[in-house]
Amino acid sequence: MQQRLVDRHPEVPADQLVAQMVPPPTFDEVSFGSYIPDPKEPSQAAAVSKAEQFAEQVTKLRKAADKKPLFGKKKPVHGIGLYLDGGFGVGKTHLLASIFHSVPDPKSFGTFGEVTNLVGALGFNNAVERLSGNSVLCIDEFELDDPGDTMLVSRLLTELTDRGVSIVATSNTLPGQLGEGRFAAQDFLREIKKLGALFEAVRVDGPDYRHRDLPPAPEPTSPELLAEKAAATTDSTLDDFDGLTKHLSTLHPSRYGALIDGVSAVFVSNVHPVTDQAVALRIVVLADRLYDAGIPVTISGAKLDQIFTQEMLDGGYRKKYLRAISRLLALSRFEAPAHA
């Protein structure tokens, strides 16, 4: 019988949320040496060098923090910050994961959404305590979507750096511009500036590697062929688009990773442009988790680059939607595993 994502109702205990904060499988083996800078984009080689230096500094800070003084009290160690800013698909997450792999334990890696979800699941003080022993907290896709997140993250990162935890983040928006176009950023300028002051910003330029020398969005599969492919692919799922988006609304985004655990390929029928922003943002989170897991996506209906309306793309969440399209297109070009 064909599996469906809508039949899955995963539970993720709060105490497992910190333990699972590691780079996605796609970045298990990456290193500074495996990042291949584009010779046409000198900022990429410079970013690799800066990331390596940051990892070395974090390691030295950890050693200093662990060193027992001969006399008197141990001097407090303050964490440092690095902010990798650039467009989609220039290898920022590769560098972020390389830093994670290069520094001492304990350490944590998660998207901005996963970090805020962690605080929501554990409570602020508990989250600070669990993360305060880290050498580093790596935050991918740093974004501020509402005033609450602004205040929460500002307070969290300030407390962690005061306790010696270093912070490295990636984003498509410079720290001083976070929140622009999403809410009344001027009302929270002090908090946004405080966040920006924690980081040294490094630019990473270049075209999206996922689209280099690749054709545009593939034509959708016919409904009949989609069902045949799903049936022929072991451990795959087949869902109707509207049914899937409705199911996503019943799950906390922190469970989306567990929702696709063990799935080899995702097939979705009757895809169409989304007009509801809440639905669109859930699709963004699911696209991130699918991309992290490297799960192929095959669809029928509208093309994947048409999944968000132009009105959506012209709004405050434009960068989120463009990232999701970029990742879904990359997944649509993956080959689904052969059937057993």
Coordinates of C-alpha atoms in Angstrom, one line a residue:
M1 CA 0.0 0.0 0.0
Q2 CA 1.3 3.5 -0.9
Q3 CA 2.5 5.5 2.1
R4 CA 1.3 9.1 2.6
L5 CA 2.9 11.9 4.7
V6 CA -0.6 12.8 5.9
D7 CA -0.9 9.5 7.7
R8 CA 2.2 10.3 9.8
H9 CA 1.9 12.1 13.2
P10 CA 5.4 12.2 14.6
E11 CA 6.3 13.3 18.2
V12 CA 9.7 14.8 19.1
P13 CA 10.4 14.9 22.8
A14 CA 11.8 18.3 23.9
D15 CA 14.9 16.7 25.4
Q16 CA 15.9 15.4 22.0
L17 CA 15.8 18.7 20.3
V18 CA 19.3 19.8 21.4
A19 CA 20.8 16.4 20.7
Q20 CA 19.6 16.5 17.1
M21 CA 21.0 20.0 16.4
V22 CA 23.7 18.9 14.0
P23 CA 24.3 19.6 10.3
P24 CA 22.0 17.8 7.9
P25 CA 23.3 14.6 6.2
T26 CA 24.1 16.6 3.1
F27 CA 26.9 18.4 5.0
D28 CA 28.1 15.5 7.1
E29 CA 31.5 15.2 5.3
V30 CA 32.1 18.8 4.2
S31 CA 35.3 20.8 5.2
F32 CA 37.0 24.0 4.3
G33 CA 39.2 22.0 1.9
S34 CA 36.1 20.6 0.1
Y35 CA 34.7 24.1 -0.6
I36 CA 35.7 25.0 -4.2
P37 CA 35.7 28.8 -4.5
D38 CA 34.5 30.2 -7.8
P39 CA 37.6 31.9 -9.4
K40 CA 35.3 34.6 -10.7
E41 CA 34.2 35.5 -7.2
P42 CA 37.2 36.4 -5.0
S43 CA 34.9 37.0 -2.0
Q44 CA 34.4 33.2 -1.8
A45 CA 38.1 32.4 -1.2
A46 CA 38.2 35.3 1.3
A47 CA 35.2 33.9 3.1
V48 CA 36.8 30.4 3.4
S49 CA 39.9 32.0 5.0
K50 CA 37.8 34.1 7.4
A51 CA 35.7 31.0 8.4
E52 CA 38.9 29.0 9.1
Q53 CA 40.3 31.9 11.2
F54 CA 37.0 32.0 13.1
A55 CA 37.1 28.3 13.9
E56 CA 40.7 28.6 15.2
Q57 CA 39.6 31.5 17.4
V58 CA 36.7 29.5 18.8
T59 CA 39.0 26.6 19.6
K60 CA 41.4 28.9 21.4
L61 CA 38.5 30.4 23.4
R62 CA 37.3 27.0 24.4
K63 CA 40.8 26.0 25.6
A64 CA 41.0 29.3 27.6
A65 CA 37.6 28.7 29.1
D66 CA 38.5 25.1 30.1
K67 CA 41.9 26.1 31.6
K68 CA 42.0 26.2 35.4
P69 CA 43.8 29.2 36.9
L70 CA 46.7 28.7 39.2
F71 CA 45.5 31.6 41.4
G72 CA 42.3 33.5 41.9
K73 CA 39.1 33.3 39.8
K74 CA 38.9 32.2 36.2
K75 CA 38.6 35.1 33.9
P76 CA 35.3 35.2 32.0
V77 CA 35.5 34.4 28.3
H78 CA 33.2 36.2 25.9
G79 CA 32.1 34.6 22.7
I80 CA 32.8 36.0 19.2
G81 CA 30.5 36.3 16.2
L82 CA 30.7 35.7 12.4
Y83 CA 28.0 36.5 9.9
L84 CA 28.2 35.0 6.4
D85 CA 26.0 37.1 4.1
G86 CA 25.3 36.3 0.5
G87 CA 22.8 35.1 -2.1
F88 CA 21.3 31.6 -2.5
G89 CA 23.5 28.7 -3.3
V90 CA 27.0 30.3 -2.8
G91 CA 28.1 27.7 -0.2
K92 CA 27.4 29.6 3.0
T93 CA 25.9 26.5 4.7
H94 CA 28.9 24.5 3.5
L95 CA 31.2 26.9 5.4
L96 CA 28.9 26.9 8.4
A97 CA 29.0 23.1 8.7
S98 CA 32.8 23.2 8.1
I99 CA 33.1 25.5 11.2
F100 CA 30.9 23.2 13.2
H101 CA 33.1 20.2 12.3
S102 CA 36.3 22.1 13.2
V103 CA 35.5 23.2 16.7
P104 CA 35.4 21.3 20.0
D105 CA 32.3 19.7 21.5
P106 CA 29.7 20.5 22.7
K107 CA 28.3 22.5 19.8
S108 CA 25.0 23.0 18.1
F109 CA 23.8 23.6 14.5
G110 CA 20.3 24.5 13.4
T111 CA 18.3 26.8 11.2
F112 CA 17.0 30.0 12.6
G113 CA 13.5 28.4 12.8
E114 CA 14.9 25.4 14.6
V115 CA 16.6 27.7 17.2
T116 CA 13.4 29.6 17.9
N117 CA 11.5 26.3 18.0
L118 CA 14.0 25.0 20.6
V119 CA 13.4 28.0 22.8
G120 CA 9.7 27.5 22.5
A121 CA 9.9 23.8 23.3
L122 CA 12.3 24.1 26.3
G123 CA 11.5 27.5 27.6
F124 CA 14.0 30.4 27.5
N125 CA 16.0 29.7 30.6
N126 CA 16.3 26.0 30.0
A127 CA 17.4 26.6 26.4
V128 CA 20.1 29.0 27.6
E129 CA 21.4 26.5 30.2
R130 CA 21.5 23.7 27.6
L131 CA 23.4 25.8 25.1
S132 CA 25.6 27.8 27.4
G133 CA 28.3 25.0 27.5
N134 CA 28.7 25.1 23.7
S135 CA 31.9 26.3 22.0
V136 CA 29.7 27.5 19.2
L137 CA 26.1 27.9 18.0
C138 CA 25.7 27.7 14.3
I139 CA 22.6 29.3 12.9
D140 CA 21.6 28.8 9.3
E141 CA 19.2 31.1 7.4
F142 CA 19.1 33.8 10.0
E143 CA 15.9 35.8 9.5
L144 CA 13.6 37.9 11.6
D145 CA 10.0 37.5 10.7
D146 CA 8.3 39.2 13.6
P147 CA 8.9 41.5 16.6
G148 CA 8.8 38.5 19.0
D149 CA 11.6 36.7 17.3
T150 CA 13.6 39.9 17.3
M151 CA 13.4 40.3 21.0
L152 CA 13.8 36.6 21.7
V153 CA 16.9 36.1 19.5
S154 CA 18.6 39.3 20.7
R155 CA 18.2 38.2 24.3
L156 CA 19.3 34.6 23.6
L157 CA 22.4 35.5 21.7
T158 CA 23.4 38.2 24.1
E159 CA 23.2 35.8 27.1
L160 CA 25.1 33.0 25.2
T161 CA 28.0 35.2 24.1
D162 CA 28.2 36.6 27.6
R163 CA 28.7 33.0 28.8
G164 CA 31.5 32.4 26.3
V165 CA 29.5 30.8 23.4
S166 CA 30.5 32.0 20.0
I167 CA 27.9 32.5 17.3
V168 CA 28.2 32.0 13.5
A169 CA 25.2 32.7 11.3
T170 CA 24.4 32.7 7.6
S171 CA 21.7 34.8 5.9
N172 CA 20.8 36.6 2.7
T173 CA 20.3 39.9 4.7
L174 CA 22.9 42.0 6.4
P175 CA 22.4 42.2 10.2
G176 CA 21.4 45.8 10.1
Q177 CA 18.7 45.1 7.6
L178 CA 17.1 42.1 9.3
G179 CA 13.3 42.5 9.6
E180 CA 13.0 45.0 6.7
G181 CA 9.8 44.6 4.8
R182 CA 8.3 42.2 7.4
F183 CA 7.2 44.4 10.2
A184 CA 7.8 48.0 11.5
A185 CA 11.5 47.4 11.8
Q186 CA 12.2 51.0 12.9
D187 CA 10.3 50.2 16.2
F188 CA 12.8 47.5 16.9
L189 CA 15.9 49.2 15.5
R190 CA 17.7 49.1 18.9
E191 CA 17.3 45.3 19.1
I192 CA 18.3 44.8 15.5
K193 CA 21.4 47.0 15.9
K194 CA 22.3 45.0 19.0
L195 CA 22.1 41.8 17.0
G196 CA 24.3 43.3 14.3
A197 CA 26.9 44.4 16.8
L198 CA 27.5 40.8 17.8
F199 CA 28.8 39.8 14.4
E200 CA 31.6 40.5 12.0
A201 CA 29.9 40.4 8.6
V202 CA 31.6 38.7 5.7
R203 CA 30.1 38.8 2.2
V204 CA 30.0 35.7 0.0
D205 CA 29.1 36.6 -3.6
G206 CA 28.3 34.4 -6.6
P207 CA 25.5 32.7 -8.6
D208 CA 23.4 30.0 -7.1
Y209 CA 25.4 26.8 -7.7
R210 CA 22.2 24.8 -7.8
H211 CA 21.3 26.6 -11.0
R212 CA 24.7 26.8 -12.6
D213 CA 24.4 25.3 -16.1
L214 CA 21.1 23.7 -15.3
P215 CA 17.9 23.9 -17.2
P216 CA 14.8 25.7 -15.9
A217 CA 12.1 24.0 -13.8
P218 CA 11.2 20.6 -15.2
E219 CA 7.8 19.9 -16.6
P220 CA 5.4 18.4 -14.1
T221 CA 4.8 14.7 -14.4
S222 CA 1.3 13.5 -15.5
P223 CA -0.9 12.3 -12.6
E224 CA -0.9 8.7 -14.0
L225 CA 2.9 8.5 -14.3
L226 CA 3.3 10.1 -10.9
A227 CA 1.3 7.3 -9.3
E228 CA 3.2 4.7 -11.2
K229 CA 6.6 6.1 -10.2
A230 CA 5.5 6.4 -6.5
A231 CA 4.3 2.8 -6.5
A232 CA 7.6 1.7 -8.0
T233 CA 9.8 3.5 -5.5
T234 CA 10.4 1.8 -2.1
D235 CA 9.7 3.9 1.0
S236 CA 8.3 6.7 -1.1
T237 CA 5.2 8.8 -0.2
L238 CA 2.4 10.1 -2.5
D239 CA 0.2 12.9 -1.3
D240 CA -2.4 15.3 -2.7
F241 CA -1.0 18.9 -2.5
D242 CA -4.0 20.4 -0.6
G243 CA -4.2 17.4 1.7
L244 CA -0.5 17.7 2.5
T245 CA -0.6 21.4 3.2
K246 CA -3.6 20.9 5.5
H247 CA -1.7 18.2 7.4
L248 CA 1.3 20.5 7.8
S249 CA -1.0 22.9 9.6
T250 CA -1.6 20.3 12.3
L251 CA 2.1 19.8 13.1
H252 CA 4.6 22.1 14.8
P253 CA 7.4 22.9 12.3
S254 CA 9.9 21.2 14.7
R255 CA 8.3 17.9 13.7
Y256 CA 8.7 18.3 9.9
G257 CA 12.0 16.6 10.0
A258 CA 10.5 13.6 11.8
L259 CA 7.6 13.7 9.3
I260 CA 9.9 12.7 6.4
D261 CA 12.2 10.4 8.4
G262 CA 12.9 7.2 6.5
V263 CA 11.2 8.5 3.3
S264 CA 13.2 7.8 0.1
A265 CA 11.3 10.1 -2.2
V266 CA 8.3 12.4 -2.1
F267 CA 5.6 12.5 -4.8
V268 CA 3.0 15.3 -4.7
S269 CA -0.1 15.5 -7.0
N270 CA -2.1 18.5 -8.1
V271 CA 0.4 21.2 -7.1
H272 CA -0.9 24.7 -7.6
P273 CA 0.1 28.3 -6.7
V274 CA -0.4 29.1 -3.1
T275 CA -2.2 32.3 -2.1
D276 CA -2.3 31.9 1.7
Q277 CA 0.9 33.1 3.4
A278 CA 0.6 30.7 6.4
V279 CA 0.5 27.8 4.0
A280 CA 3.4 29.2 2.0
L281 CA 5.6 29.5 5.0
R282 CA 4.9 25.9 6.0
I283 CA 6.0 24.8 2.5
V284 CA 9.2 26.8 3.1
V285 CA 10.0 24.8 6.2
L286 CA 9.1 21.5 4.6
A287 CA 11.3 22.4 1.6
D288 CA 14.2 23.1 4.0
R289 CA 13.8 19.7 5.7
L290 CA 13.5 17.9 2.4
Y291 CA 16.6 19.6 1.1
D292 CA 18.6 18.8 4.3
A293 CA 17.7 15.2 3.9
G294 CA 18.4 15.1 0.2
I295 CA 15.0 13.6 -0.6
P296 CA 13.9 13.8 -4.3
V297 CA 10.6 15.6 -5.1
T298 CA 8.4 14.8 -8.1
I299 CA 5.1 16.5 -8.7
S300 CA 2.1 16.8 -11.0
G301 CA 0.2 20.0 -11.6
A302 CA 1.9 23.4 -11.7
K303 CA 5.7 23.8 -12.1
L304 CA 7.7 24.2 -8.8
D305 CA 8.8 27.7 -9.7
Q306 CA 5.2 28.7 -9.9
I307 CA 4.3 27.5 -6.4
F308 CA 4.3 31.0 -4.9
T309 CA 2.3 33.7 -6.5
Q310 CA 4.0 36.9 -7.8
E311 CA 2.2 38.8 -5.0
M312 CA 4.0 36.5 -2.5
L313 CA 7.3 37.0 -4.2
D314 CA 6.9 40.7 -4.0
G315 CA 6.2 40.7 -0.3
G316 CA 8.3 40.7 2.8
Y317 CA 9.1 37.0 2.7
R318 CA 10.5 37.1 -0.8
K319 CA 13.9 35.7 0.2
K320 CA 12.3 32.7 2.0
Y321 CA 10.2 31.9 -1.0
L322 CA 13.1 32.2 -3.5
R323 CA 15.2 29.9 -1.3
A324 CA 12.4 27.3 -1.1
I325 CA 12.0 27.4 -4.9
S326 CA 15.8 27.0 -5.4
R327 CA 15.9 24.0 -3.1
L328 CA 12.7 22.4 -4.5
L329 CA 14.1 22.7 -8.0
A330 CA 17.4 21.1 -6.9
L331 CA 15.4 18.2 -5.3
S332 CA 13.3 17.8 -8.5
R333 CA 16.4 17.0 -10.4
F334 CA 17.5 14.2 -8.1
E335 CA 16.8 10.7 -9.3
A336 CA 14.4 8.8 -7.1
P337 CA 15.9 5.5 -5.8
A338 CA 15.1 2.4 -7.9
H339 CA 12.4 0.2 -6.6
A340 CA 13.2 -3.0 -4.7

